[in-house]
PDB file of C-alpha atoms and ligand atoms in Angstrom:
ATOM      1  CA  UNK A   7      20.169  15.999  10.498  1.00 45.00           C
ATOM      2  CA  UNK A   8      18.685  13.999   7.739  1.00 51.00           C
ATOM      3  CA  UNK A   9      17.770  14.870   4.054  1.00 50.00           C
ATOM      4  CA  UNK A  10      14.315  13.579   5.168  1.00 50.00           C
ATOM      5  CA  UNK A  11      13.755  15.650   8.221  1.00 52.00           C
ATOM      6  CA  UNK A  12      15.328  19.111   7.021  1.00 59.00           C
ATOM      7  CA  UNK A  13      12.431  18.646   3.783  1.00 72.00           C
ATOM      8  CA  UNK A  14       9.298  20.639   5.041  1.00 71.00           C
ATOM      9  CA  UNK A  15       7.540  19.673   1.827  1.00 93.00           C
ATOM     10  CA  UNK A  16       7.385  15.489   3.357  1.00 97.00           C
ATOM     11  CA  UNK A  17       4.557  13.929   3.252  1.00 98.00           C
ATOM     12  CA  UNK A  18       2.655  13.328   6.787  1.00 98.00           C
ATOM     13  CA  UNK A  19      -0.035  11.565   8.069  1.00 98.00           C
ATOM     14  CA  UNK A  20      -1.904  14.842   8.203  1.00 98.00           C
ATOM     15  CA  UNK A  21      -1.205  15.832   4.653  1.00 98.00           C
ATOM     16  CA  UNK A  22      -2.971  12.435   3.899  1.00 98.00           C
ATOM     17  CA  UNK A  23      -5.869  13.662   5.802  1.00 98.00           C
ATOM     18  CA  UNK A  24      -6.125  16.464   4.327  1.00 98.00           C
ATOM     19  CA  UNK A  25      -5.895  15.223   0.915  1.00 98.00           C
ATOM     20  CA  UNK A  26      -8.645  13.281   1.406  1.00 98.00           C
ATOM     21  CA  UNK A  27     -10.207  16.319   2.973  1.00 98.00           C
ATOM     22  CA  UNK A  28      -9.750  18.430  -0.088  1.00 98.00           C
ATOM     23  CA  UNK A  29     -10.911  15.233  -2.495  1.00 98.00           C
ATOM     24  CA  UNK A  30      -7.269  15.392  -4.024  1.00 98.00           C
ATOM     25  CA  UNK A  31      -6.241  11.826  -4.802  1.00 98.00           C
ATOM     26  CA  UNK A  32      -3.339  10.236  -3.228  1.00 99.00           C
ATOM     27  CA  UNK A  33      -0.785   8.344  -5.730  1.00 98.00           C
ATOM     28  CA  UNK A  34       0.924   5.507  -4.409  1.00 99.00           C
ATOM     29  CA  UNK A  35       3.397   2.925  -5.938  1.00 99.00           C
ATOM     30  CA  UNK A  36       5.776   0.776  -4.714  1.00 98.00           C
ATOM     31  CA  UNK A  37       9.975   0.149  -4.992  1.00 98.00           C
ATOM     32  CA  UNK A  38      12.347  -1.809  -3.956  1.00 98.00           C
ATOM     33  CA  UNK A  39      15.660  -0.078  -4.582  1.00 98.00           C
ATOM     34  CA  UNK A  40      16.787   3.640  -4.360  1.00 98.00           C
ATOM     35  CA  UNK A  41      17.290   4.662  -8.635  1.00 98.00           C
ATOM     36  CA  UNK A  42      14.004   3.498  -8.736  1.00 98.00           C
ATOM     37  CA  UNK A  43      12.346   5.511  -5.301  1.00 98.00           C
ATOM     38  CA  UNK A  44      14.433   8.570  -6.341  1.00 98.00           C
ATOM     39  CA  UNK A  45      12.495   8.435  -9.901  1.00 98.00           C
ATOM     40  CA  UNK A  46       8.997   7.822  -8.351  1.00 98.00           C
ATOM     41  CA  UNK A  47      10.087  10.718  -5.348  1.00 98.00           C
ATOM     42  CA  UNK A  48      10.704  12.980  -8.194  1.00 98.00           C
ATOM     43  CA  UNK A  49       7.557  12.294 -10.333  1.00 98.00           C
ATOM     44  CA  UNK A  50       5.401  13.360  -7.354  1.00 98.00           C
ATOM     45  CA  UNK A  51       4.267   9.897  -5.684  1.00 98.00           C
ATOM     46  CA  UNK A  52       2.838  10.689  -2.346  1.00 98.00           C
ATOM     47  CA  UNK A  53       3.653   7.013  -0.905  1.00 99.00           C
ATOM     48  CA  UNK A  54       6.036   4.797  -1.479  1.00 99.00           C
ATOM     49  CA  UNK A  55       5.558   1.718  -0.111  1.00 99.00           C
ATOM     50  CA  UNK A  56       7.914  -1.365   0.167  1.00 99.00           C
ATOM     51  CA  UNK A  57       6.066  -4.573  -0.493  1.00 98.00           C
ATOM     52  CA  UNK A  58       6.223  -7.848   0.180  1.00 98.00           C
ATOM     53  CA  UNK A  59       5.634  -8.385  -3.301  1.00 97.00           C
ATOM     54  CA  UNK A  60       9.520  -8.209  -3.702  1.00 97.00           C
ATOM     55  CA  UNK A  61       8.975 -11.783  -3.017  1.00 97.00           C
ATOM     56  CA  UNK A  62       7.582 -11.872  -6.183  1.00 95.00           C
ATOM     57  CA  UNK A  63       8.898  -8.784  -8.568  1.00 95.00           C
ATOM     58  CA  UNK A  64      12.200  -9.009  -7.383  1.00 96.00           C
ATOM     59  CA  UNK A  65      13.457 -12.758  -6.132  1.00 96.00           C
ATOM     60  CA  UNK A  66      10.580 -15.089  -8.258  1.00 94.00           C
ATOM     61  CA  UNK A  67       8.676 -16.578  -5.823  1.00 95.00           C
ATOM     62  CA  UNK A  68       5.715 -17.698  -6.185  1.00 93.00           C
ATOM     63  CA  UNK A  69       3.912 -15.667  -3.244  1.00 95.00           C
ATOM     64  CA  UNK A  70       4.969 -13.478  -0.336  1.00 97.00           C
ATOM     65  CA  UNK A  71       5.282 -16.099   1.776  1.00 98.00           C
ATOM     66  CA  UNK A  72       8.900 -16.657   2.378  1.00 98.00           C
ATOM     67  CA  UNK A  73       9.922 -13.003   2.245  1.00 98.00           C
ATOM     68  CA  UNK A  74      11.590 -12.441   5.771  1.00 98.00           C
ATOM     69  CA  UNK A  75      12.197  -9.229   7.950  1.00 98.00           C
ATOM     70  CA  UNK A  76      16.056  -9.008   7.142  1.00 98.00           C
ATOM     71  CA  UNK A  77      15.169  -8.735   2.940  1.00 98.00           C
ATOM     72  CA  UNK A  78      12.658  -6.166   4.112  1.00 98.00           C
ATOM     73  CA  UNK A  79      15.297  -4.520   5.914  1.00 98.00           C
ATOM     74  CA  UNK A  80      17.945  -4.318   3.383  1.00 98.00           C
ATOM     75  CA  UNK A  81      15.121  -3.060   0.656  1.00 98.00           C
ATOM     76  CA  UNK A  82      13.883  -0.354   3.003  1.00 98.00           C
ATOM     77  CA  UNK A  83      17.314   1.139   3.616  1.00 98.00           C
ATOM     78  CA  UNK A  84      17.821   1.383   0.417  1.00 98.00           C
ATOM     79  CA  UNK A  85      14.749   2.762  -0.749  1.00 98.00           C
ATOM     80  CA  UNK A  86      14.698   5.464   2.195  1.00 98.00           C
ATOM     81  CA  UNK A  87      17.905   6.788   0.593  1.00 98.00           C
ATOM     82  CA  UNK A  88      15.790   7.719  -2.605  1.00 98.00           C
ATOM     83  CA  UNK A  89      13.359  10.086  -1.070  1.00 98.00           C
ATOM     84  CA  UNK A  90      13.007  13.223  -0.004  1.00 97.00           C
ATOM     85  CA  UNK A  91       8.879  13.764  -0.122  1.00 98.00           C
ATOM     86  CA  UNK A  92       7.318  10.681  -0.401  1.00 98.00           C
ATOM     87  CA  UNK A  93       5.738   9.098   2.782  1.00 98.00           C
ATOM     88  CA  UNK A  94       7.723   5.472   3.166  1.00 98.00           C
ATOM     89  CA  UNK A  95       5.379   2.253   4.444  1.00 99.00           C
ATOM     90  CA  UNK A  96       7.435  -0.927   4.799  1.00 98.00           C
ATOM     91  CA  UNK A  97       5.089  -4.128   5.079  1.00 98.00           C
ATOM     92  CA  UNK A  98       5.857  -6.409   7.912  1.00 98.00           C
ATOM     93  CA  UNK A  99       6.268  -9.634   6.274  1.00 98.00           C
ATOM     94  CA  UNK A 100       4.264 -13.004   6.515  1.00 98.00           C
ATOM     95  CA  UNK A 101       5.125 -14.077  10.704  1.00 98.00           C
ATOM     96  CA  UNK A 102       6.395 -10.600  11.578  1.00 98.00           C
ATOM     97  CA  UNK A 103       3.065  -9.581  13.277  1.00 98.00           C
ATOM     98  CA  UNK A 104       2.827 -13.648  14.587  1.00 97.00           C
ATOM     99  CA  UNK A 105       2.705 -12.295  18.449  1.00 97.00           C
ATOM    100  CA  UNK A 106       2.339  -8.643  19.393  1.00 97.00           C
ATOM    101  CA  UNK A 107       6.052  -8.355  20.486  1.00 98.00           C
ATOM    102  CA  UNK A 108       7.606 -10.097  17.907  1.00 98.00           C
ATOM    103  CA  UNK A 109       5.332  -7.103  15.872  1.00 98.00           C
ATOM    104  CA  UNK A 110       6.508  -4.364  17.847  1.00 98.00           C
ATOM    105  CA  UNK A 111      10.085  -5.123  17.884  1.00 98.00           C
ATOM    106  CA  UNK A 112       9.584  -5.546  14.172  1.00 98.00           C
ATOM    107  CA  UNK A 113       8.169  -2.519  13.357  1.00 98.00           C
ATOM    108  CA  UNK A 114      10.603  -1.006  15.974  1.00 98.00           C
ATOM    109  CA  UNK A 115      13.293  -2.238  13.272  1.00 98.00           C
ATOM    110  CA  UNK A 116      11.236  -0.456  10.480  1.00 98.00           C
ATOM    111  CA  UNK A 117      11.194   2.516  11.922  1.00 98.00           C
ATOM    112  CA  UNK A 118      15.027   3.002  13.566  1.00 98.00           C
ATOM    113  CA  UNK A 119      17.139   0.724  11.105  1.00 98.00           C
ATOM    114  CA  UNK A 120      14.941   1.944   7.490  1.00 98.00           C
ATOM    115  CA  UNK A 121      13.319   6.017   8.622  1.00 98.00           C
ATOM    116  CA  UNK A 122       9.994   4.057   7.850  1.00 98.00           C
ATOM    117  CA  UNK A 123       7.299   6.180   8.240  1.00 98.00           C
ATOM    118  CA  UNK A 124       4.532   3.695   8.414  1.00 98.00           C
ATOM    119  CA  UNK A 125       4.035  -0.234   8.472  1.00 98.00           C
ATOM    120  CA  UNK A 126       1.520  -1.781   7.050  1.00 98.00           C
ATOM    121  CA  UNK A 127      -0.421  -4.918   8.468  1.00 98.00           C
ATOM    122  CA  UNK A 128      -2.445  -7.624   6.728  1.00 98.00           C
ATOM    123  CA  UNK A 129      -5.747  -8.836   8.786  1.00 97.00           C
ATOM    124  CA  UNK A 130      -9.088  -7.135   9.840  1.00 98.00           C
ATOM    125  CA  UNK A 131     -10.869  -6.725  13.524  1.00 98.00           C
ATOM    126  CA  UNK A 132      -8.246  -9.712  14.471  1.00 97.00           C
ATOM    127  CA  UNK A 133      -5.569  -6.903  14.333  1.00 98.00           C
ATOM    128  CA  UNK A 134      -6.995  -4.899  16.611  1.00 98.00           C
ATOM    129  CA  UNK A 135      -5.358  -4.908  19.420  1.00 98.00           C
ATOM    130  CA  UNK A 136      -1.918  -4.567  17.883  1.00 98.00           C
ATOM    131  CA  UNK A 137      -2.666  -1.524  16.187  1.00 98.00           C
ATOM    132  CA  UNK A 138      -3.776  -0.053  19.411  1.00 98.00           C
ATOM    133  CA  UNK A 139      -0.380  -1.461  20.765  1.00 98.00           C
ATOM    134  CA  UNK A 140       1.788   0.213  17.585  1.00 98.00           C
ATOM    135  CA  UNK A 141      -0.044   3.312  18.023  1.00 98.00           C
ATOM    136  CA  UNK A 142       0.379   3.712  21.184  1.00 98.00           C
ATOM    137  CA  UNK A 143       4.080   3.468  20.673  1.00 98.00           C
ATOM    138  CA  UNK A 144       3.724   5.877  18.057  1.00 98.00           C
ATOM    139  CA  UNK A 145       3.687   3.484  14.948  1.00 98.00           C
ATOM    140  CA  UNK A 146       1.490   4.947  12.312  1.00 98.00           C
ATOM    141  CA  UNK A 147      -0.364   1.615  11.009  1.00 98.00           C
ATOM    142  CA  UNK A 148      -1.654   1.447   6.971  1.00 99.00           C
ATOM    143  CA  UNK A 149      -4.604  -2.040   7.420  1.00 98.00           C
ATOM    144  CA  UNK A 150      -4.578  -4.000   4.476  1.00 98.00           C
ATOM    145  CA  UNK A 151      -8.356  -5.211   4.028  1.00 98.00           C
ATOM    146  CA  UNK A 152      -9.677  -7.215   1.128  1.00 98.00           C
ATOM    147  CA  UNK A 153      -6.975  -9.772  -0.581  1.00 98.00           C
ATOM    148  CA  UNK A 154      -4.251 -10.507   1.625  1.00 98.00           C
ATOM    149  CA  UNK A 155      -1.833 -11.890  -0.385  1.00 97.00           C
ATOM    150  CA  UNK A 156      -0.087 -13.811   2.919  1.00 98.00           C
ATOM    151  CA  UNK A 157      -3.077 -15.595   3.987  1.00 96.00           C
ATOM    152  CA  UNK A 158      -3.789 -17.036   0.389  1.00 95.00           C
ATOM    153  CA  UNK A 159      -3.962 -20.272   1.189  1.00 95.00           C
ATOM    154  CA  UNK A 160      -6.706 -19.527   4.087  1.00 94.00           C
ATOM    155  CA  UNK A 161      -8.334 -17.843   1.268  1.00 93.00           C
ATOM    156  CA  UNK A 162      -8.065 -20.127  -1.025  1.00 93.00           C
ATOM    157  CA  UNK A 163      -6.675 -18.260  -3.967  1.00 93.00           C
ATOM    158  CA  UNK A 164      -6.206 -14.936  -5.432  1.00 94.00           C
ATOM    159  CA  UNK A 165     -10.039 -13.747  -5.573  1.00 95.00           C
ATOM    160  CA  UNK A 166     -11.804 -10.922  -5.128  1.00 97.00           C
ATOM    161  CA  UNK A 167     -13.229 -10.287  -1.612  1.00 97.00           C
ATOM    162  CA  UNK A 168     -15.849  -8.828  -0.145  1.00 97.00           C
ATOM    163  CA  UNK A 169     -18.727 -10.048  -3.230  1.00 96.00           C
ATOM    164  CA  UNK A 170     -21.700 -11.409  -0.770  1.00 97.00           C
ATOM    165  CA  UNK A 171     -23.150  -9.534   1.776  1.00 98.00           C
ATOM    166  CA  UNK A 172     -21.709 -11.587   4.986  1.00 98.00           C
ATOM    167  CA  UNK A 173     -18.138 -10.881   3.614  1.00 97.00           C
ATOM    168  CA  UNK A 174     -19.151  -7.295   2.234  1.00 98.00           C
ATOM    169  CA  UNK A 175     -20.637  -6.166   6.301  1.00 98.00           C
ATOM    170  CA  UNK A 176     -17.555  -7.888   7.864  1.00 98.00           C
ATOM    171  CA  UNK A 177     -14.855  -5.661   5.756  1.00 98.00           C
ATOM    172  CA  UNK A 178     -16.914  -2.587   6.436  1.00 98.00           C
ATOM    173  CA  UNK A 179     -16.878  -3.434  10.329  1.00 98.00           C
ATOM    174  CA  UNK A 180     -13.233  -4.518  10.401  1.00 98.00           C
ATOM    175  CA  UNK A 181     -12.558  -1.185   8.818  1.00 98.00           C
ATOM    176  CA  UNK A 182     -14.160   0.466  11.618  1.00 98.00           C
ATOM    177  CA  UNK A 183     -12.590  -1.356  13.853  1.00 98.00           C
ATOM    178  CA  UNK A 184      -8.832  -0.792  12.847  1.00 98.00           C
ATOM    179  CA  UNK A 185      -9.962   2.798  12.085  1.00 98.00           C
ATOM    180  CA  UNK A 186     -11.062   3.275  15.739  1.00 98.00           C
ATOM    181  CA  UNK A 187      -7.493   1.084  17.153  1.00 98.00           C
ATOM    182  CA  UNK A 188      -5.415   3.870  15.661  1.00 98.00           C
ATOM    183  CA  UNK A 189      -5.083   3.025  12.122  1.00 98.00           C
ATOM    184  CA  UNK A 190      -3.608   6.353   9.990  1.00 98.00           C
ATOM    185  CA  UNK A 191      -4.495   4.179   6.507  1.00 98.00           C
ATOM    186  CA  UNK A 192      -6.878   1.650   5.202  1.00 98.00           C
ATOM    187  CA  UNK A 193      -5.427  -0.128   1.859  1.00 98.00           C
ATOM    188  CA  UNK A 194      -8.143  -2.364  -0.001  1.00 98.00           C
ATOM    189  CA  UNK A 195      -6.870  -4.858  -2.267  1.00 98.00           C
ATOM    190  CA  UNK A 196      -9.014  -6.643  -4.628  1.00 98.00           C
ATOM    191  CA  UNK A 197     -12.438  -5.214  -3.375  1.00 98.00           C
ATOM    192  CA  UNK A 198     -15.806  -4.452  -5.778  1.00 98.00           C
ATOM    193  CA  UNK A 199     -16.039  -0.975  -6.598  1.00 97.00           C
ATOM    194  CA  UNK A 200     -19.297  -0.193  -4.716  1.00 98.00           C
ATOM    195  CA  UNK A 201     -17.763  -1.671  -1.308  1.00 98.00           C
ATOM    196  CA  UNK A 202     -14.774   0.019  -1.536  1.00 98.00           C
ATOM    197  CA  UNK A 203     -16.896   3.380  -2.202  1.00 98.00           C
ATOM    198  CA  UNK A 204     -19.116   2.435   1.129  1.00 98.00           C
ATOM    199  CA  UNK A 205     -15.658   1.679   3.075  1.00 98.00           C
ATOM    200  CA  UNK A 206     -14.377   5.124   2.000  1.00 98.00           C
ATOM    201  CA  UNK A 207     -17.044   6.860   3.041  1.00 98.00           C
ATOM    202  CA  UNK A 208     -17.845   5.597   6.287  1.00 98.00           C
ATOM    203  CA  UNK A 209     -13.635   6.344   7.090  1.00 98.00           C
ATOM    204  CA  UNK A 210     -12.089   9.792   8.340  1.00 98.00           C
ATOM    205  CA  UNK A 211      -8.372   7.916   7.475  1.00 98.00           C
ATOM    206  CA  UNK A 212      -7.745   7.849   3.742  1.00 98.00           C
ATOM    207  CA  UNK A 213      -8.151   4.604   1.795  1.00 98.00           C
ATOM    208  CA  UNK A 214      -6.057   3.454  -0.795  1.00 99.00           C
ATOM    209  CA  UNK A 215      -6.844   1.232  -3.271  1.00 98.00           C
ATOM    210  CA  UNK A 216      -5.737  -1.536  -5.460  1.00 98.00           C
ATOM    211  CA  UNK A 217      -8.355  -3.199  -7.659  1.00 98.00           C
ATOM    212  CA  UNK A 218     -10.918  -1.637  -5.907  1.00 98.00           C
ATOM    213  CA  UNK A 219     -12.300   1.005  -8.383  1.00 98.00           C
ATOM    214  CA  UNK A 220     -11.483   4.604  -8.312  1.00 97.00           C
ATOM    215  CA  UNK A 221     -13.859   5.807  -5.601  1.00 98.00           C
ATOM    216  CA  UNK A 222     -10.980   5.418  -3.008  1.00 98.00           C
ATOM    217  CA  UNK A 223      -8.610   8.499  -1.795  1.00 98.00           C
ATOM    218  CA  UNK A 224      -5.683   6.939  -3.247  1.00 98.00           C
ATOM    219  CA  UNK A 225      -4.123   4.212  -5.597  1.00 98.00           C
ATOM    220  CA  UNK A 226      -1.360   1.819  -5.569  1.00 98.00           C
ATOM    221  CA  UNK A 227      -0.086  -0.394  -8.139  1.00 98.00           C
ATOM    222  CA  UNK A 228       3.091  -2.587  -7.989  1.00 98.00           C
ATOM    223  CA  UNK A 229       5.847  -1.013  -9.904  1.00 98.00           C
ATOM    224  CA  UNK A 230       7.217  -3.095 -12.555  1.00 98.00           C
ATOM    225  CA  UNK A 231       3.474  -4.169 -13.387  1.00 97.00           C
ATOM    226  CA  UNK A 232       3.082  -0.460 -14.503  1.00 98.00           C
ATOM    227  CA  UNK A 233       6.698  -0.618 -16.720  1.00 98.00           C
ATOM    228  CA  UNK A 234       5.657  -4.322 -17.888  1.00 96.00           C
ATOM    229  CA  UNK A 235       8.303  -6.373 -16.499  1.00 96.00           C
ATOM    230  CA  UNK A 236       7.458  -7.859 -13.758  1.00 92.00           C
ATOM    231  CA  UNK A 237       8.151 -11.992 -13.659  1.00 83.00           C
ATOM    232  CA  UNK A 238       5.120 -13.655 -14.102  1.00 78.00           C
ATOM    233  CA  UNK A 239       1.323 -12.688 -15.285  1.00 82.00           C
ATOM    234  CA  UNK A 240       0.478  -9.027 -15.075  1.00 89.00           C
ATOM    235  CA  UNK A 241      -3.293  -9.081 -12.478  1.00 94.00           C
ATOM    236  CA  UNK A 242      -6.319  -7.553 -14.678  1.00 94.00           C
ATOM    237  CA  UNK A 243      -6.902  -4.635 -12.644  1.00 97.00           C
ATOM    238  CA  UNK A 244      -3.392  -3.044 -13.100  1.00 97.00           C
ATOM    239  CA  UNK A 245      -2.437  -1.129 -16.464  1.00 97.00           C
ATOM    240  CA  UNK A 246       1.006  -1.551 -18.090  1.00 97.00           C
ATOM    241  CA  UNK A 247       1.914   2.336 -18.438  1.00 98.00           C
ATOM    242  CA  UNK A 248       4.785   1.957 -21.175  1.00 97.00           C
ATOM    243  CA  UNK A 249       3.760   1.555 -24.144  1.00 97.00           C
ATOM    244  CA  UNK A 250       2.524   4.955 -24.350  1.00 95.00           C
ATOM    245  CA  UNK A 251       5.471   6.716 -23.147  1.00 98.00           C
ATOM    246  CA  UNK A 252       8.905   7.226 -24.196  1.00 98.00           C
ATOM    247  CA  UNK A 253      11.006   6.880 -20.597  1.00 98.00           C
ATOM    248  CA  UNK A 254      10.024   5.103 -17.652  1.00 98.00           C
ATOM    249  CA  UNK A 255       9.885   8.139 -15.796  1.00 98.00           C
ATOM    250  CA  UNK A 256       7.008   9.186 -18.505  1.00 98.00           C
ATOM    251  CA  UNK A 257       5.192   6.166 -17.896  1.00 98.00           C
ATOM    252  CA  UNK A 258       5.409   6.696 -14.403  1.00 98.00           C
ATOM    253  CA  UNK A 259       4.214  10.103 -14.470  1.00 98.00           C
ATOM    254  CA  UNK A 260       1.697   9.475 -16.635  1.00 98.00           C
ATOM    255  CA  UNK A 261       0.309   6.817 -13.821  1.00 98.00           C
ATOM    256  CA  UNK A 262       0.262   9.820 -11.370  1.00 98.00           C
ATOM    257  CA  UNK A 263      -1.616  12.426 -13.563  1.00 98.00           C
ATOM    258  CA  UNK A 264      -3.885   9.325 -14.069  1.00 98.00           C
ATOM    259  CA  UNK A 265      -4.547   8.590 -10.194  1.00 98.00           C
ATOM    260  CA  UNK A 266      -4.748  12.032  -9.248  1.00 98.00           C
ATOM    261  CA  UNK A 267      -7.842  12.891 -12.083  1.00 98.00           C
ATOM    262  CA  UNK A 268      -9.876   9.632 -11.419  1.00 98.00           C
ATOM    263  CA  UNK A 269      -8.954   8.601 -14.913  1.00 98.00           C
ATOM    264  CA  UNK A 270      -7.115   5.080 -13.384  1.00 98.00           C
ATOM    265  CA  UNK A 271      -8.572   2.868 -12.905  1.00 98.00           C
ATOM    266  CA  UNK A 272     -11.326   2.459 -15.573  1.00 97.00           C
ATOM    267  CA  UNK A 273     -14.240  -0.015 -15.978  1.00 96.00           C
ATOM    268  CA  UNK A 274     -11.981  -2.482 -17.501  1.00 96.00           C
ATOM    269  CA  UNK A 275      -9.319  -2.275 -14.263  1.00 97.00           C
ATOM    270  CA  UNK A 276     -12.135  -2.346 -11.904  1.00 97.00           C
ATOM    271  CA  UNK A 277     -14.091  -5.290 -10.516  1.00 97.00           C
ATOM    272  CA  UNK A 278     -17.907  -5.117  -9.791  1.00 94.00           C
TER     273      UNK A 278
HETATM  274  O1  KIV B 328       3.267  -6.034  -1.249  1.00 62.68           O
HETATM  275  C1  KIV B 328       2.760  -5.137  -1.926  1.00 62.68           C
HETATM  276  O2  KIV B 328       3.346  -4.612  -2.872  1.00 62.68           O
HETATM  277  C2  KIV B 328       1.414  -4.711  -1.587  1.00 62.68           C
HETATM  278  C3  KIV B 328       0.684  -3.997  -2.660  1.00 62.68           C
HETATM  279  C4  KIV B 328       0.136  -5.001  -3.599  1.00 62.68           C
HETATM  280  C5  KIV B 328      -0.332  -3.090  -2.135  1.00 62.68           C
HETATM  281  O3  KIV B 328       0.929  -4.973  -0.530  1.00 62.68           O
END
């Protein structure tokens, strides 16, 4: 039997629901590597999640892009070995999801080859039908709404989304959509406060956000943006923890009690 499974304090998809239930935040970072998930396990983070920004915090690229499903592989084994609580996502990487079988057998891989718990899909109504697919296999599915850092160049850029109305109604009905499909998790990225307060609302899954003000269930932030050191410019609405404290496992602490009493993110970490 695994560590994981003999631990009857993990982290489920119901304990999720329930936090949001009880209005008890959910705290969320991610890792890439097991002395780091062990820390974050330890400090109380509910999720850990295993980007695709590895891409970018760990090998230098300049977007997610490249990242392929055997990196994701080798990070998620490694960072499974580091917890015992924490619920473990693993994103499936830019072309992963490209058909729904390559997507299943990927997130098949996830699941048997890392002990994910969850995956976690960029893309709105569009993914519908996979999630149904990966829940029906008994996938649990986080939707990432809002920025998605793989289709950038559809996007044109690293911007906020959702700011006029047309884009504003269309994330509030793809969140509806991927809600009803199966999804367990909605994950906002980049997202005006007051939208990602109507998106929470109008969802029975939690949502999670990332520059999306603090009127979501939950918060992520990219790890080494929080410790300072991650390669490259440091986005607005994420909050370099150490200065303020005196080991990284204070600074990431200190993140958590933030998340979990609304004080992160502020005004000036929030976009309107
Ligand atoms: O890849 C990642 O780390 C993410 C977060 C930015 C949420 O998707």
């Amino acid at each position: 039997m695994s560590v994981q499974s003999e631990n009857f304090n993990k982290v489920t998809i119901n304990t999720l629901r329930e936090m949001k239930a009880n209005e008890e935040k959910i705290a969320c970072l991610t890792a890439y590597d097991v002395s780091f998930a062990q820390l974050l396990d330890n400090a109380g983070a509910d999720i850990v999640l295993v980007g695709d920004s590895l891409g970018m915090v760990i090998q230098g690229l300049d977007s997610t892009i490249p990242v392929t499903m055997d990196e994701m592989i080798y990070h998620g084994q490694v960072v499974s070995r580091g917890l015992k609580r924490a619920l473990l996502i693993m994103d499936m990487p830019f072309m992963s999801d490209a058909s729904t079988s390559q997507a299943v057998e990927n997130a098949g891989r996830f699941m048997k080859e890392c002990g994910a718990n969850m995956v976690k899909l960029e893309g709105g109504a569009d993914q519908q039908e996979l999630v149904e697919t990966l829940t029906r296999l008994g996938i649990p599915v986080c939707a990432h709404l809002g920025l998605q850092p793989q289709r950038v160049h559809k996007l044109g850029g690293y911007k906020v989304q959702g700011r006029d109305k047309a884009t504003a109604d269309k994330m509030l009905n793809d969140a509806r959509v991927l809600e009803q499909a199966g999804a367990d998790l909605l994950l906002l990225e980049c997202v005006p406060d007051e939208l990602a307060r109507r998106v929470s609302e109008q969802s029975t899954i939690p949502v999670i956000g990332i520059g999306a003000g603090n009127q979501t269930d939950g918060q992520i932030l990219v790890l080494y943006d929080i410790l300072g050191i991650s390669a490259g410019r440091i986005p607005r609405f994420s909050k370099n923890y150490m200065p303020q404290a005196s080991s990284i496992q204070q600074a990431v602490e200190q993140y958590i009690e933030e998340v979990k009493s609304s004080k992160f993110p502020d005004k000036d970490h929030t976009f309107n």
